[in-house]
Coordinates of C-alpha atoms in Angstrom, one line a residue:
M118 CA 68.6 86.6 125.5
I119 CA 69.6 88.7 122.7
R120 CA 68.1 92.0 123.1
M121 CA 67.5 93.2 120.0
K122 CA 67.9 97.2 118.9
P123 CA 65.8 99.7 116.9
W124 CA 68.9 99.8 114.7
L125 CA 68.0 95.9 114.1
L126 CA 64.5 96.6 113.3
G127 CA 63.8 95.9 109.5
L128 CA 66.6 93.1 108.5
S129 CA 64.6 91.0 106.8
L130 CA 63.5 93.2 104.4
A131 CA 67.5 94.6 104.2
A132 CA 68.2 90.5 103.7
A133 CA 66.2 89.9 100.8
V134 CA 67.1 92.8 98.6
F135 CA 70.9 91.9 99.4
A136 CA 70.1 87.9 98.4
A137 CA 68.1 89.1 95.7
G138 CA 70.7 92.0 94.5
C139 CA 73.9 89.9 94.5
G140 CA 72.7 86.2 93.5
G141 CA 75.2 84.0 93.1
G142 CA 78.2 85.6 91.4
G143 CA 80.1 82.6 90.1
S144 CA 77.4 80.9 87.5
S145 CA 78.0 82.1 83.8
A146 CA 75.1 82.8 82.1
D147 CA 75.1 80.0 79.4
N148 CA 74.9 77.4 82.6
P149 CA 73.1 79.1 85.4
T150 CA 71.9 77.8 88.5
T151 CA 71.0 78.6 91.7
P152 CA 73.2 79.8 94.5
E153 CA 71.9 77.6 97.8
P154 CA 71.3 79.4 100.7
P155 CA 73.5 79.6 103.7
V156 CA 72.9 77.6 106.4
T157 CA 73.1 78.7 110.1
P158 CA 75.4 76.4 112.2
E159 CA 73.0 74.5 115.2
P160 CA 73.0 76.3 118.6
P161 CA 75.3 75.6 120.5
T162 CA 76.2 71.9 121.9
T163 CA 74.4 70.8 125.0
G164 CA 77.8 69.0 126.1
K165 CA 79.6 72.2 127.6
V166 CA 81.9 72.7 130.8
A167 CA 80.2 74.6 133.5
G168 CA 83.0 76.8 135.5
P169 CA 84.2 80.8 135.8
L170 CA 84.3 81.6 132.2
D171 CA 80.6 81.0 131.5
A172 CA 80.7 84.9 132.4
V173 CA 82.7 85.4 129.7
Q174 CA 81.1 83.2 127.3
T175 CA 77.1 84.1 127.5
P176 CA 77.7 87.8 127.2
L177 CA 79.8 87.4 124.5
S178 CA 77.9 85.0 122.6
E179 CA 74.7 86.4 123.5
T180 CA 75.4 90.2 123.1
V181 CA 78.7 90.4 120.8
L182 CA 78.3 87.9 117.9
G183 CA 74.4 87.3 118.5
Q184 CA 73.9 90.4 117.2
L185 CA 76.1 90.8 114.8
A186 CA 74.7 87.8 112.7
G187 CA 71.3 89.2 113.4
A188 CA 73.1 92.4 111.4
V189 CA 73.6 89.9 108.7
A190 CA 70.7 87.7 109.1
D191 CA 70.2 85.5 105.5
T192 CA 73.5 86.6 104.4
P193 CA 76.2 84.5 103.4
L194 CA 78.0 85.8 106.8
A195 CA 75.8 84.6 109.1
P196 CA 76.5 80.8 109.0
V197 CA 80.4 82.2 110.1
I198 CA 79.7 84.6 112.7
A199 CA 77.9 81.4 113.7
S200 CA 80.7 78.7 113.5
A201 CA 82.9 81.3 115.2
D202 CA 80.5 81.2 118.0
Q203 CA 80.6 77.6 118.4
I204 CA 84.3 77.3 117.8
V205 CA 85.9 80.1 119.7
V206 CA 83.4 81.9 122.6
Q207 CA 82.0 78.0 123.2
D208 CA 84.0 75.1 123.1
L209 CA 87.8 76.8 122.6
L210 CA 86.8 78.5 126.0
D211 CA 84.9 75.9 127.1
I212 CA 89.1 73.8 126.9
V213 CA 90.2 76.8 128.5
D214 CA 87.2 76.6 131.5
A215 CA 87.8 72.5 131.7
V216 CA 91.4 73.8 132.6
A217 CA 90.9 76.5 135.5
L218 CA 88.4 73.9 137.3
G219 CA 91.5 71.2 137.7
L220 CA 93.4 74.6 139.0
Q221 CA 91.1 75.3 141.3
Q222 CA 90.8 71.5 142.8
A223 CA 94.8 71.4 142.9
A224 CA 94.6 74.2 145.0
T225 CA 92.1 73.5 147.2
T226 CA 93.9 69.3 147.7
G227 CA 97.5 71.1 147.4
N228 CA 98.1 68.3 144.9
P229 CA 99.3 70.0 141.1
A230 CA 98.5 66.4 139.2
A231 CA 94.8 67.4 139.9
L232 CA 95.3 69.4 136.6
A233 CA 95.2 65.4 134.9
D234 CA 91.6 65.4 135.6
S235 CA 90.5 68.0 133.3
A236 CA 91.8 65.5 131.0
P237 CA 88.2 64.3 129.7
Q238 CA 86.1 67.3 130.0
V239 CA 89.3 68.6 127.5
Q240 CA 88.9 65.7 125.1
A241 CA 85.4 66.1 124.5
Q242 CA 85.4 69.6 123.8
V243 CA 88.0 69.0 121.4
M244 CA 86.1 66.8 119.6
Q245 CA 83.3 69.0 119.3
M246 CA 85.4 71.8 117.9
V247 CA 86.3 69.0 115.0
T248 CA 82.8 68.5 114.3
H249 CA 82.2 73.0 114.4
L250 CA 84.8 73.4 112.7
R251 CA 83.8 71.2 109.4
G252 CA 80.5 72.8 109.9
L253 CA 82.9 76.3 109.8
L254 CA 83.8 74.9 106.6
D255 CA 80.5 74.0 104.8
A256 CA 79.6 77.5 106.1
L257 CA 82.1 78.9 104.1
A258 CA 81.5 76.6 101.3
A259 CA 77.5 78.1 101.3
G260 CA 78.7 81.4 100.2
T261 CA 81.6 80.3 97.4
G262 CA 79.6 78.1 95.4
G263 CA 81.2 75.1 97.6
T264 CA 79.8 71.5 96.9
G265 CA 79.5 70.9 100.8
G266 CA 80.0 67.2 100.3
I267 CA 80.2 65.3 102.8
G268 CA 83.8 63.2 103.6
S269 CA 84.9 65.5 100.8
N270 CA 86.2 68.8 100.6
P271 CA 83.7 71.6 100.8
L272 CA 85.6 74.2 99.6
A273 CA 87.4 72.4 96.0
G274 CA 86.2 74.9 93.4
T275 CA 86.4 77.9 95.7
P276 CA 88.9 80.4 96.5
L277 CA 89.5 79.0 99.9
A278 CA 89.9 75.5 98.8
P279 CA 93.4 75.2 100.4
L280 CA 91.8 75.8 103.5
G281 CA 90.0 73.0 103.0
D282 CA 92.0 70.5 101.4
A283 CA 94.4 72.0 104.5
L284 CA 91.4 70.8 107.0
T285 CA 89.3 68.0 106.0
P286 CA 91.7 64.7 106.6
V287 CA 93.3 65.8 109.7
L288 CA 89.6 66.5 110.7
A289 CA 88.9 63.2 109.7
Q290 CA 91.9 61.3 111.8
I291 CA 90.8 63.7 114.8
G292 CA 87.4 63.0 115.0
A293 CA 88.3 59.6 114.9
L294 CA 89.6 59.6 118.3
G295 CA 86.6 59.9 119.5
T296 CA 85.7 61.4 122.9
G297 CA 87.0 58.3 125.2
G298 CA 85.9 55.7 126.9
S299 CA 83.5 53.9 125.8
S300 CA 83.1 55.8 122.6
G301 CA 87.1 56.3 121.3
T302 CA 90.8 56.9 122.9
D303 CA 91.1 58.5 126.0
L304 CA 93.9 60.8 125.9
N305 CA 95.5 62.7 128.3
L306 CA 96.7 66.5 128.3
T307 CA 100.1 66.0 126.8
Q308 CA 98.4 64.0 123.9
L309 CA 95.8 66.4 123.6
A310 CA 98.0 69.4 123.2
Y311 CA 99.2 67.6 120.2
V312 CA 96.6 67.3 118.9
V313 CA 95.1 70.8 119.4
G314 CA 99.3 71.6 117.8
L315 CA 98.6 69.7 114.8
L316 CA 94.9 70.9 114.2
N317 CA 96.5 74.2 114.2
N318 CA 99.0 73.6 111.8
H319 CA 97.1 72.6 109.4
L320 CA 95.2 75.7 109.4
Q321 CA 97.9 77.3 108.8
T322 CA 99.3 76.2 106.5
G323 CA 95.6 75.9 104.4
L324 CA 95.6 79.8 105.5
S325 CA 98.8 80.3 104.4
Q326 CA 97.8 79.1 100.8
I327 CA 94.3 81.5 100.3
P328 CA 94.4 84.7 98.6
A329 CA 95.6 87.5 101.3
E330 CA 92.4 89.7 100.3
A331 CA 90.6 86.5 102.0
R332 CA 92.9 86.8 105.1
N333 CA 92.5 90.4 105.1
A334 CA 88.6 90.5 105.0
P335 CA 86.7 92.7 107.4
V336 CA 85.0 90.2 109.4
V337 CA 85.5 86.4 107.5
G338 CA 89.4 87.3 107.6
A339 CA 89.4 88.3 111.6
V340 CA 86.9 84.4 112.2
F341 CA 90.6 83.4 110.5
T342 CA 93.0 85.1 112.7
T343 CA 91.0 84.2 116.1
L344 CA 90.8 80.7 115.4
S345 CA 94.7 80.6 114.9
T346 CA 95.3 83.0 117.6
S347 CA 93.0 80.6 120.1
L348 CA 94.5 77.4 118.2
T349 CA 98.0 78.3 119.5
D350 CA 97.1 79.9 123.2
V351 CA 94.9 76.4 123.5
T352 CA 98.0 74.2 122.7
G353 CA 100.5 75.9 125.0
L354 CA 98.1 75.8 128.1
L355 CA 97.0 72.1 127.3
A356 CA 100.9 72.1 127.5
A357 CA 101.7 73.8 130.3
A358 CA 98.7 72.1 132.0
S359 CA 100.4 68.6 131.3
T360 CA 103.5 69.6 134.3
Y361 CA 101.6 70.1 137.0
N362 CA 102.3 74.0 136.9
A363 CA 100.2 75.6 138.4
T364 CA 101.7 79.3 137.9
T365 CA 102.8 78.8 134.5
T366 CA 99.0 77.4 133.1
T367 CA 97.5 79.9 135.2
A368 CA 99.7 82.4 133.4
R369 CA 98.5 80.7 129.6
V370 CA 95.0 80.6 131.4
Q371 CA 95.1 84.7 131.4
T372 CA 96.5 85.3 127.8
T373 CA 94.1 83.1 125.8
V374 CA 91.7 84.3 127.6
N375 CA 93.2 87.9 126.4
N376 CA 94.2 87.3 122.9
L377 CA 90.6 85.7 122.4
L378 CA 88.2 88.7 124.1
T379 CA 90.9 90.5 121.9
N380 CA 90.3 89.9 118.3
V381 CA 86.6 89.3 119.1
L382 CA 86.2 92.5 120.1
T383 CA 88.4 94.3 117.7
G384 CA 88.8 92.1 115.0
I385 CA 85.0 89.6 114.2
V386 CA 83.6 92.7 115.4
P387 CA 85.0 94.8 112.5
V388 CA 86.9 97.9 115.1
H389 CA 90.2 97.7 113.7
F390 CA 89.7 97.8 109.9
L391 CA 86.8 100.5 111.1
E392 CA 89.4 102.5 111.9
Q393 CA 91.6 101.5 108.9
Q394 CA 89.3 102.0 106.5
T395 CA 88.9 106.0 108.6
G396 CA 92.4 106.6 108.8
N397 CA 92.0 106.2 112.5
P398 CA 93.8 103.6 114.4
G399 CA 93.8 102.6 117.6
V400 CA 91.2 105.4 117.8
L401 CA 89.0 103.1 119.1
S402 CA 90.7 99.4 120.2
S403 CA 93.0 101.0 122.4
Q404 CA 90.5 101.8 124.8
I405 CA 88.8 98.5 124.1
E406 CA 91.9 96.4 124.8
A407 CA 92.7 98.3 128.3
G408 CA 89.4 97.3 129.6
I409 CA 90.3 93.5 128.4
A410 CA 93.6 93.8 130.6
Q411 CA 91.1 94.1 133.4
V412 CA 89.2 91.2 132.8
S413 CA 93.3 89.3 132.3
A414 CA 93.8 90.6 135.9
V415 CA 90.8 89.4 137.5
L416 CA 91.3 85.8 136.5
G417 CA 95.3 86.1 136.9
E418 CA 94.6 87.2 140.6
N419 CA 92.5 85.1 141.8
L420 CA 92.6 81.8 139.4
G421 CA 92.5 78.8 142.3
V422 CA 92.5 81.3 144.8
V423 CA 88.4 81.7 145.2
L424 CA 85.7 79.7 144.4
T425 CA 84.1 79.0 141.3
P426 CA 80.7 81.2 141.7
V427 CA 83.4 84.0 143.2
L428 CA 85.0 84.1 140.4
E429 CA 82.2 84.3 137.8
D430 CA 80.9 87.1 139.8
L431 CA 84.5 88.9 139.9
L432 CA 84.6 88.9 135.9
G433 CA 81.0 89.7 135.0
G434 CA 81.8 92.3 137.0
A435 CA 84.8 93.8 135.2
L436 CA 83.1 92.6 131.8
S437 CA 80.0 94.8 132.3
P438 CA 82.0 98.0 131.5
L439 CA 83.6 97.0 128.9
L440 CA 80.7 95.3 127.2
D441 CA 77.9 98.2 128.0
P442 CA 79.2 100.9 125.0
I443 CA 79.7 98.0 122.6
E444 CA 76.5 96.9 122.8
N445 CA 74.7 100.0 122.9
Q446 CA 77.8 102.3 120.9
V447 CA 80.8 100.9 118.9
L448 CA 78.2 98.0 117.1
P449 CA 75.1 99.8 116.5
A450 CA 78.1 102.3 114.5
V451 CA 79.7 99.5 113.1
L452 CA 76.5 97.8 111.5
T453 CA 74.4 100.8 111.1
P454 CA 76.1 101.2 107.9
I455 CA 76.5 97.8 107.2
I456 CA 72.3 97.2 107.2
D457 CA 71.8 100.7 105.4
A458 CA 73.7 99.0 102.6
L459 CA 72.1 95.5 102.8
S460 CA 68.7 97.2 102.4
G461 CA 70.3 99.6 99.1
G462 CA 71.2 96.5 97.3
L463 CA 74.9 97.8 96.3
P464 CA 75.2 95.3 93.4
G465 CA 78.1 94.6 91.9
V466 CA 80.7 95.4 95.4
G467 CA 84.4 93.4 94.7
G468 CA 84.9 89.7 95.3
S469 CA 87.7 90.8 98.6
G470 CA 89.5 87.6 97.6
F471 CA 86.8 85.6 97.1
G472 CA 86.4 85.4 93.4
G473 CA 83.4 87.3 93.1
T474 CA 81.3 85.3 95.1
Q475 CA 78.4 85.5 97.3
L476 CA 80.7 85.9 100.6
G477 CA 83.2 88.4 98.6
G478 CA 80.4 90.2 97.2
L479 CA 79.2 91.4 101.0
L480 CA 81.9 91.4 101.7
G481 CA 83.2 94.8 99.5
L482 CA 80.2 95.8 100.3
V483 CA 80.8 95.6 104.2
T484 CA 84.5 97.4 103.0
D485 CA 83.1 100.0 101.5
A486 CA 80.1 100.6 103.9
L487 CA 82.7 100.8 106.3
A488 CA 85.3 103.2 104.8
S489 CA 82.7 105.5 104.3
T490 CA 81.8 105.4 108.1
P491 CA 82.2 108.4 110.1
L492 CA 84.1 107.8 113.5
G493 CA 82.8 111.5 114.7
D494 CA 82.3 112.4 118.3
L495 CA 82.4 108.7 118.9
V496 CA 85.5 107.6 121.4
D497 CA 85.0 110.7 123.8
D498 CA 81.9 111.4 123.9
I499 CA 80.6 108.0 123.8
L500 CA 82.5 105.4 124.6
G501 CA 84.8 107.3 126.5
P502 CA 87.6 105.8 128.6
V503 CA 86.5 102.6 129.8
L504 CA 85.6 102.6 133.3
C505 CA 88.3 101.6 135.5
L506 CA 87.8 98.6 138.1
F507 CA 91.4 99.2 139.6
A508 CA 91.6 103.2 140.2
G509 CA 93.3 103.6 143.2
T510 CA 94.6 99.8 144.0
P511 CA 98.1 98.6 143.4
L512 CA 96.6 97.6 139.8
S513 CA 95.9 101.3 138.6
F514 CA 98.4 100.7 136.4
L515 CA 96.1 99.2 133.7
C516 CA 93.7 101.8 133.5
P517 CA 92.7 103.5 130.4
S518 CA 95.2 106.9 129.9
A519 CA 93.3 109.8 130.3
P520 CA 93.4 111.3 126.6

């Protein structure tokens, strides 16, 4: 369960003040409309792959994204974060988990072609991802004034319309393939790599046409970046797995997990943005990335060599010294000013490339809050160098350098 911190108390009041102060942002005085409240997507679906990366998914979802969504509860940003959790932490990492299990099976049997057995699980997760990507478009529409109409572009008439135009048709086409078996067309790993790559191409096309301010906005812009990078990585992962090359596939798993953790922990959690706003690039993120490198090293060294429960324990042990300071120091430092800003209302903040919409107003508020947040002694006295699990081992080069 998510452990709610004392600094999250009073969020309901803060959210209520924000909702009252910001309004819809885009309606005219002559034709007033009541904006629909943001709809938080349903919890992650139960069609889950149980594997070693559960040790990454659970704390990332509950400890990190859960707290971030809680801090902006009842605002247009909460369902966007929830969708990112579903797509990136659940669906995409479950695809990686399915391939990881295939690698273990290949190592156990001595038959690299065992990787092909992961295709049905991968296909099921791709179809879940398609559903959740549609949910992301609807979540964005709820905060930007889109219609949310089923079967059409829910972002029509908003600054993000090109993203919906690019994704809506391809999501419908891929969704029609179904989960395989009696429910659709069975796809092999090569075909699945093509499908994910096609989806990524459409995502890239849409992102290239939306306002630059939206692509670079705090949190939401990082969601876009995380999706783009993860889809690129998973396309390469599936292509490698389809050749039954265990070494290349293992390296792709490592890269995918490393990039995903980096994007979530320094992007969606707006660490990079905080650094930029305060003129201190890399002061926090470099140490977080050093901890992520340790997690990736554990994965690369043990995937296909040890059994799933052992690897899951190893990954959990590597994540703990990284996530503990993020949960207890970094998140409060980032989110407290945002919560304070919400409680103060701060009406009339800039649109952040979202044309004065509710979501744009909130992101402008986040930008202003982070810009006024002093980093203080967070790095040296609170976060400190991430505990190195590999000190005194051949992997000690992964340890953060002493300040």
